[in-house]
XYZ file of C-alpha atoms in Angstrom:
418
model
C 19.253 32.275 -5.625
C 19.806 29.904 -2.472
C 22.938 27.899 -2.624
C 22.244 24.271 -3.996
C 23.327 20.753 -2.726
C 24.619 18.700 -5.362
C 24.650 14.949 -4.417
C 25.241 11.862 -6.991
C 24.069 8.302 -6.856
C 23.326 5.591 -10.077
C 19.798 4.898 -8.727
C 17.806 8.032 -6.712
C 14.081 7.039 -5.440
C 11.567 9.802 -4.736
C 9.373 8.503 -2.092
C 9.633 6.720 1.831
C 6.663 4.168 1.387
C 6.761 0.289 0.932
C 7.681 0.538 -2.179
C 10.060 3.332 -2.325
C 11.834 1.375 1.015
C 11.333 -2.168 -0.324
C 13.391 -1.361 -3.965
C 15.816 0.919 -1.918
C 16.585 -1.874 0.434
C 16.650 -4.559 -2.526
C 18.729 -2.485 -5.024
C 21.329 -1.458 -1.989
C 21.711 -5.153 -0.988
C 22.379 -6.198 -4.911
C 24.863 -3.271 -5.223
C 23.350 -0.090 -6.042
C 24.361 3.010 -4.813
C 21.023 4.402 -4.065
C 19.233 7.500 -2.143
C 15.758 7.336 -1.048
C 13.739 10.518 -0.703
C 11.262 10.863 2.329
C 9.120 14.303 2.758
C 8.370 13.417 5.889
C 10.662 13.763 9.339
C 9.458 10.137 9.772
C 7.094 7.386 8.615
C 4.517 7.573 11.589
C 1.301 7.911 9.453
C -2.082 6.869 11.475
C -4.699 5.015 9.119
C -2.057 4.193 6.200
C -2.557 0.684 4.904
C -1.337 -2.428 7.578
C -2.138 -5.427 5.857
C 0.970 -7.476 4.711
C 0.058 -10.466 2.705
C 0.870 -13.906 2.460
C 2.999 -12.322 -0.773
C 5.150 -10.172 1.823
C 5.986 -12.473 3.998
C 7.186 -14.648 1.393
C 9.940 -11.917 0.504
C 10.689 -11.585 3.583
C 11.542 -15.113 3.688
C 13.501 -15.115 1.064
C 15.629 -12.382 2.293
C 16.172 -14.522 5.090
C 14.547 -11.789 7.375
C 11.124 -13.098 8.496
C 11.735 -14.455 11.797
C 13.487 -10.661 12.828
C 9.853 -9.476 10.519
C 7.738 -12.038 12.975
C 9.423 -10.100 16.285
C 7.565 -6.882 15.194
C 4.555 -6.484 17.425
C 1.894 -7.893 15.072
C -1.692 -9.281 14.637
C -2.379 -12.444 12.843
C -6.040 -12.863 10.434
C -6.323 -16.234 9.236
C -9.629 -15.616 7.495
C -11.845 -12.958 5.952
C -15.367 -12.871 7.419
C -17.639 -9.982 8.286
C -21.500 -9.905 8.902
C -24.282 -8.840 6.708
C -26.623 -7.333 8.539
C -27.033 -10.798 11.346
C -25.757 -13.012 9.147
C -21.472 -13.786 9.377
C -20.038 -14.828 6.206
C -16.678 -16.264 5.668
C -15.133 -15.634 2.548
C -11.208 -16.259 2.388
C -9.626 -18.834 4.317
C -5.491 -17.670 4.508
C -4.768 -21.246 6.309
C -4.050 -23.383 3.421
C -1.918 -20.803 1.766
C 1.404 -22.724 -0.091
C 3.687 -20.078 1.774
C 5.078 -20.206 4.943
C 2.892 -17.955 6.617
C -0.600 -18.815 6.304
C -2.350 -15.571 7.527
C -2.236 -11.786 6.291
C -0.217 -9.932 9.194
C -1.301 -6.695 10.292
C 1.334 -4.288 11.166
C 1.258 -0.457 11.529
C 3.155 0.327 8.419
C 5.395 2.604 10.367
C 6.873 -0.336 12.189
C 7.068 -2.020 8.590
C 8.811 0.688 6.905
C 11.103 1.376 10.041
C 12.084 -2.452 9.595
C 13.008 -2.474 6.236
C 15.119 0.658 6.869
C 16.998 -0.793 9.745
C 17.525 -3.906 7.338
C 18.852 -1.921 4.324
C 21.380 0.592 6.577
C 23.283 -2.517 7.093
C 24.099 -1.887 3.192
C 26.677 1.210 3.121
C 25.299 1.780 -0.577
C 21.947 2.690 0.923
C 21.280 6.432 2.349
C 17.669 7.704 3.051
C 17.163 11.292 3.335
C 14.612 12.919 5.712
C 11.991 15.279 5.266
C 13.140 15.743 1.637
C 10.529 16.030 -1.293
C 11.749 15.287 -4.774
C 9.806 18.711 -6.675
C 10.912 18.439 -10.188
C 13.430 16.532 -12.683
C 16.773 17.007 -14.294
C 17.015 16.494 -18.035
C 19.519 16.194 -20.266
C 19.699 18.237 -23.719
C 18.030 15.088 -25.341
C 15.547 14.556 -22.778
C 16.861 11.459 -21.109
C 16.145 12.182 -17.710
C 19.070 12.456 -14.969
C 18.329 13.325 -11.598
C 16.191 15.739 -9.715
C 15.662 18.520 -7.880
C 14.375 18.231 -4.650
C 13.655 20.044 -1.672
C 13.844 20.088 2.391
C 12.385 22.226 5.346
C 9.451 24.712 6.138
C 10.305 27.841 6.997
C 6.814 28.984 7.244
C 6.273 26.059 9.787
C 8.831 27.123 11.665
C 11.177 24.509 10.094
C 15.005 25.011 9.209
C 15.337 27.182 6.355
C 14.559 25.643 3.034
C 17.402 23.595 1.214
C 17.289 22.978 -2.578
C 19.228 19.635 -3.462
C 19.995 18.495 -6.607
C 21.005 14.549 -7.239
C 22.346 13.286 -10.471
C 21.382 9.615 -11.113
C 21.441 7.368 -14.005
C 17.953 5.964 -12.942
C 14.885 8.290 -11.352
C 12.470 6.095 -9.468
C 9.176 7.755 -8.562
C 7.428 5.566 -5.654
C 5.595 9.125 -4.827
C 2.596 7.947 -4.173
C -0.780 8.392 -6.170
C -0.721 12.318 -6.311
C 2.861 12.109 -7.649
C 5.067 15.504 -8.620
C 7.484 13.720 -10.631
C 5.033 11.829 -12.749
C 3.024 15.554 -13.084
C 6.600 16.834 -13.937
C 7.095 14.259 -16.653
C 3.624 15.030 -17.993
C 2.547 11.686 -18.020
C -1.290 11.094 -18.263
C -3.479 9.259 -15.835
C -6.232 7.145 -16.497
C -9.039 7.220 -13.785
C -10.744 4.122 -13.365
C -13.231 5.616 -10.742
C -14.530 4.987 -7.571
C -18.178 4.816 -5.790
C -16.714 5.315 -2.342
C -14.435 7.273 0.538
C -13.813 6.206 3.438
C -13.782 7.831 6.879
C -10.795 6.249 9.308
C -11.365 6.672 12.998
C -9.902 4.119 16.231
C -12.210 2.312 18.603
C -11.466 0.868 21.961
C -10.379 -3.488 21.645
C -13.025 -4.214 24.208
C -13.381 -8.244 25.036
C -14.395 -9.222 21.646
C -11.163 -9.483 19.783
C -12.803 -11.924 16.608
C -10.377 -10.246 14.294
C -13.199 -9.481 11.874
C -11.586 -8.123 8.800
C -14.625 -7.514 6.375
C -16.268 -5.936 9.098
C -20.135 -5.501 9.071
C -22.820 -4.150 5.882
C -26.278 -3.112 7.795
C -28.637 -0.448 6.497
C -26.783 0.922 3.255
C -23.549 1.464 5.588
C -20.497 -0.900 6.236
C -17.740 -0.714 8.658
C -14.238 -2.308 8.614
C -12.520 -3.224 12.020
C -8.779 -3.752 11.653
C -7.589 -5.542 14.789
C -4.403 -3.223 15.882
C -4.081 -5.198 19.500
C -4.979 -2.179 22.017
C -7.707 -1.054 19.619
C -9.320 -1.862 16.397
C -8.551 0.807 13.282
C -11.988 1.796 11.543
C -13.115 2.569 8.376
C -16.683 3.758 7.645
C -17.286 3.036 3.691
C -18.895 6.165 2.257
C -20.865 7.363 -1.077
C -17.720 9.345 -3.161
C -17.717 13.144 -1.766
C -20.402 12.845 1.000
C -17.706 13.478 4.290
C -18.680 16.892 4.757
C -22.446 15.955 4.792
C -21.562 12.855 6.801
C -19.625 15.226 9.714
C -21.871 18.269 9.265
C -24.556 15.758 11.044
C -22.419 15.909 14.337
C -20.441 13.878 16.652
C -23.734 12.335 18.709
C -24.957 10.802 15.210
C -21.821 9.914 13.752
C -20.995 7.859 17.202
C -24.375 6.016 16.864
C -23.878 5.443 13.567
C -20.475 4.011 14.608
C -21.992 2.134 17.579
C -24.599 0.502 15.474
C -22.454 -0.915 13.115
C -19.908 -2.072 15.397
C -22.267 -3.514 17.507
C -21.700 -1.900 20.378
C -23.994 0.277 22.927
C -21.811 3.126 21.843
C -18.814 5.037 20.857
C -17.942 7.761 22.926
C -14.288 7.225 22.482
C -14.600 8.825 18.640
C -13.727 12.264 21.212
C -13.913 14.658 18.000
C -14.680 14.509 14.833
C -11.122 16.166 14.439
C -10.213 12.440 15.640
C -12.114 11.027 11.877
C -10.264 11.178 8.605
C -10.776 11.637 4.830
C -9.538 8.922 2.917
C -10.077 9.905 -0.866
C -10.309 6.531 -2.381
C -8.981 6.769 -5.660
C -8.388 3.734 -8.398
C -5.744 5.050 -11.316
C -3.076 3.811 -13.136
C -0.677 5.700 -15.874
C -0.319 3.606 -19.276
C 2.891 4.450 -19.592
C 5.437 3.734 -16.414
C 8.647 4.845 -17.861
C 10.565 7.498 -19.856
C 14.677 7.098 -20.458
C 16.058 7.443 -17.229
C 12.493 7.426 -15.497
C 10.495 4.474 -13.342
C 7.397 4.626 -11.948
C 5.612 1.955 -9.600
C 3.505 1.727 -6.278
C 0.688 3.984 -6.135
C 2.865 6.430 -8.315
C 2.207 3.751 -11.804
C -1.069 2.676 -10.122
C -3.593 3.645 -7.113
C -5.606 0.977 -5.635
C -8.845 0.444 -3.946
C -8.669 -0.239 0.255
C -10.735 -3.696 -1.137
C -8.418 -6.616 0.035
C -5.827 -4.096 1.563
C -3.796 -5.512 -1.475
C -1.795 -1.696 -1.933
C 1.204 -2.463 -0.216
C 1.743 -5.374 -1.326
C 1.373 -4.844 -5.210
C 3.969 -1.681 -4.343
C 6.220 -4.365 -2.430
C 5.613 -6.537 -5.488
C 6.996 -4.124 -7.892
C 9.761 -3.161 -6.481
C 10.934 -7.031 -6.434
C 10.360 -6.867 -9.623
C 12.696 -3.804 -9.899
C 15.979 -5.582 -8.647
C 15.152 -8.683 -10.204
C 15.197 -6.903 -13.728
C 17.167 -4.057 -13.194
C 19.885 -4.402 -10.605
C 22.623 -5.851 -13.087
C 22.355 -3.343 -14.819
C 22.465 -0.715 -12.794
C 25.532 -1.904 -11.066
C 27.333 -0.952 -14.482
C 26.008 2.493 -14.640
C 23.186 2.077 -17.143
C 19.773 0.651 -17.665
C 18.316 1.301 -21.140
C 14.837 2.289 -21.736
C 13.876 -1.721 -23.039
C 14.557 -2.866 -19.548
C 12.605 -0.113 -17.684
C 9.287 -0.730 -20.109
C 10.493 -5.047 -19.230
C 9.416 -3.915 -15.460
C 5.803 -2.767 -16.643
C 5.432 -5.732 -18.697
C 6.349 -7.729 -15.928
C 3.828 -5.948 -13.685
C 0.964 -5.267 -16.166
C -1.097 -8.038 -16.059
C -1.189 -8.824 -11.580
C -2.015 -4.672 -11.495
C -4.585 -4.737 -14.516
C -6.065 -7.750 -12.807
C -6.170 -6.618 -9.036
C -7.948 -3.311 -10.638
C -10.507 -5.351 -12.648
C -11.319 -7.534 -9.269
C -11.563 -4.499 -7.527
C -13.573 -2.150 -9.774
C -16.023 -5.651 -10.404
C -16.706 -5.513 -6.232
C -17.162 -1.622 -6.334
C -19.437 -1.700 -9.042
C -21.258 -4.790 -8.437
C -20.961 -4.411 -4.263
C -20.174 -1.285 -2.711
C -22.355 1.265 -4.978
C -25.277 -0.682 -4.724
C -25.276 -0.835 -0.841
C -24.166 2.889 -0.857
C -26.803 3.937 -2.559
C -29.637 1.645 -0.486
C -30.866 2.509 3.234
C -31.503 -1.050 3.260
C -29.112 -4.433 4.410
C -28.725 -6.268 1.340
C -29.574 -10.079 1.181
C -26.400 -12.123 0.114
C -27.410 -13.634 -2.861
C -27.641 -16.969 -2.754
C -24.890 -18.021 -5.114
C -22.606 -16.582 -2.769
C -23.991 -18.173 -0.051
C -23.666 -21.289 -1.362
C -19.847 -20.433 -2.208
C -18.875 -19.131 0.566
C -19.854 -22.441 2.785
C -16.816 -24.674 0.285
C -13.868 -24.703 1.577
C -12.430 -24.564 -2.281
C -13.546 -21.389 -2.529
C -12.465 -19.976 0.450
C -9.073 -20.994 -0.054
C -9.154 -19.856 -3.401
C -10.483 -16.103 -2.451
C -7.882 -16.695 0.307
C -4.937 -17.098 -1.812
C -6.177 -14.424 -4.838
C -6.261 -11.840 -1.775
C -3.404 -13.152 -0.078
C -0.813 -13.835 -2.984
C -2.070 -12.274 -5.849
C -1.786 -12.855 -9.901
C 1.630 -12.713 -10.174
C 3.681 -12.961 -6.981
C 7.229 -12.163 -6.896
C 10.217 -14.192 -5.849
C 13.613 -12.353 -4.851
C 16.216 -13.723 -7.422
C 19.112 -10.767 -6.865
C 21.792 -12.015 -4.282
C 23.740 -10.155 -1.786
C 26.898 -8.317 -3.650
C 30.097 -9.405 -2.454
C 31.849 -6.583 -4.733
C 32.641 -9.317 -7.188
C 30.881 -9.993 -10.744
């Protein structure tokens, strides 16, 4: 059997995204001895969500880190419009948000994740380890759960020889994303909510018209969002559920004027390959129950959300607040009882059950109806009517922007001292 590193740390988390990072960072700078997992050599991930919301920034405040956050190269959206079919609609205005940034920034969530990890090494408590998977978990004779086993390199890639680590921990946080191996490990069942839609992500050129459209445009049973990235906008092409392989096996030539239509543009011919276009499996789930003893899930690991408002990262970034608010103190003295784990999914039932409900309403209601036509809808009048008062606007503006049930940073910096 090949040899086995044994590490130890109160607080290991499986998983290198926002909200794997985010409770890393937060726990280290409360305390915690921690380890975060990455699989990856590094975070750069093309067509990964960008949006950070009004609710982000906020944090970031708080942590006293938003005007180093501001210096990352960044876009600004200060509304939500798009077009259906000639006709633009606004329907969130971010400018009267109560927070001190009154747009959603959009940032290549590499650049956000490396931020937050040069923010949290400044904590010696905090390690992150490298293209390192978390594969399985450590239980005790009871069942209480105490570390796991995890796993590095790719031999068959031409990698360094595999490495089996194990890590004892008095609290397992899986932030593994939505097709989790710890929450498969612990058996833990998950409830699909289902989704009418995939979505194909490809980049197109800036050009000169930089309008910073976020909704993009619905024309003809299709609809296309343009994410303003500054050198180029990042593209998603809303799909019927399971149809890429039709959608491709039609060619590059139709796909661009497909592309070029909705964009409104005379073409596309930057889309070089179809190699160059995506699969995003869009997938809404969330487990019932987060926790086990010794066991946390949240992010996309407790729930997967719809792309609709780009509101992923930010209910991962959420939860992890929530994390060190609740469970920091604890921690810190070498235990956290099952009672406060299941107080962290209490505390973030309701803003996830709700996001999932807004979002499953606009699928439904929305996006499956225009998948399923050839035709541009008509926007019903109702929400034409809405969409033209400014109450409404800001109140889709700050729903998107700042959710149900924003969190506020209430751990402070350990000093060593009780």
């Amino acid at each position: 059997m090949a040899d086995v590193e044994r590490l130890s740390c109160t607080c290991v988390i499986a998983g290198g995204g926002p909200a794997g990072v985010m409770a890393g960072y937060l726990l280290a700078r409360a305390g915690v001895d921690v380890i975060v997992l990455e699989k990856h050599a590094d975070f750069f991930r093309d067509f990964r969500g960008d949006t950070i919301h009004a609710s982000t920034t906020e944090v970031m405040a708080e942590l006293g880190l938003l005007d180093a956050f501001l210096e990352v190269p960044h876009q600004e959206a200060r509304y939500a419009e798009g077009m259906v079919g000639d006709e633009h609609i606004r329907l969130a205005d971010f400018t009267h948000l109560p927070t001190r940034c009154k747009f959603v920034a959009l940032m290549p969530q590499w650049d956000f994740l490396n931020f937050l990890v040069s923010q949290a090494r400044r904590y010696p408590s905090f390690r992150l380890i490298m293209s390192t998977e978390a594969v399985d978990l450590i239980k005790s004779e009871s069942g209480t759960v105490v570390g796991v086993k995890a796993q590095s390199g790719s031999p068959a890639a031409g990698e360094s020889p595999l490495r089996h680590v194990e890590i004892d921990a008095r609290l397992v946080i899986g932030a593994d994303g939505r097709h989790s191996r710890l929450r498969q490990a612990a058996g833990l069942a998950v409830h699909d909510l289902g989704a009418p839609m995939d979505v194909l992500w490809f980049k197109l050129a800036a050009g000169d018209n930089r309008e910073h459209v976020i909704l993009g445009r619905i024309a003809d049973g299709q609809a296309l969002i343009m994410i303003d990235r500054g050198t180029y906008f990042q593209c998603a092409l809303v799909i019927k559920k399971g149809s890429a392989e039709a959608v491709k096996r039609q060619g590059l030539a139709a796909f661009r004027v497909r592309v070029a239509r909705l964009a409104g543009r005379g073409r596309a011919d930057e889309i070089a390959s179809l190699d160059d276009v995506k699969v995003l499996t869009v997938v809404v789930d969330r487990i019932e129950a987060w926790c086990r003893p010794g066991l946390l899930f949240i992010g996309d690991a407790a729930h997967a959300m719809s792309p609709i408002g780009g509101v992923g990262i930010n209910l991962a970034i959420q939860d992890a607040v929530a994390v060190a608010n609740l469970l920091a103190a604890d921690l810190r003295r070498g235990e956290v009882s099952l009672a406060a784990l299941k107080a962290v999914q209490r505390r973030r039932w309701f803003p996830t059950w709700a996001t999932q409900r807004m979002q499953l309403v606009i699928q439904n209601n929305g996006v499956d109806p225009i998948l399923k036509s050839a035709k541009t809808p008509r926007v019903p009048s109702a929400l034409r009517y809405l969409a033209r008062q400014a109450w409404f606007q800001r109140l889709a503006g700050r729903v998107v922007a700042i959710g149900f049930r924003p969190e506020h940073v209430h751990t402070a910096e350990w000093r060593g001292t009780t």
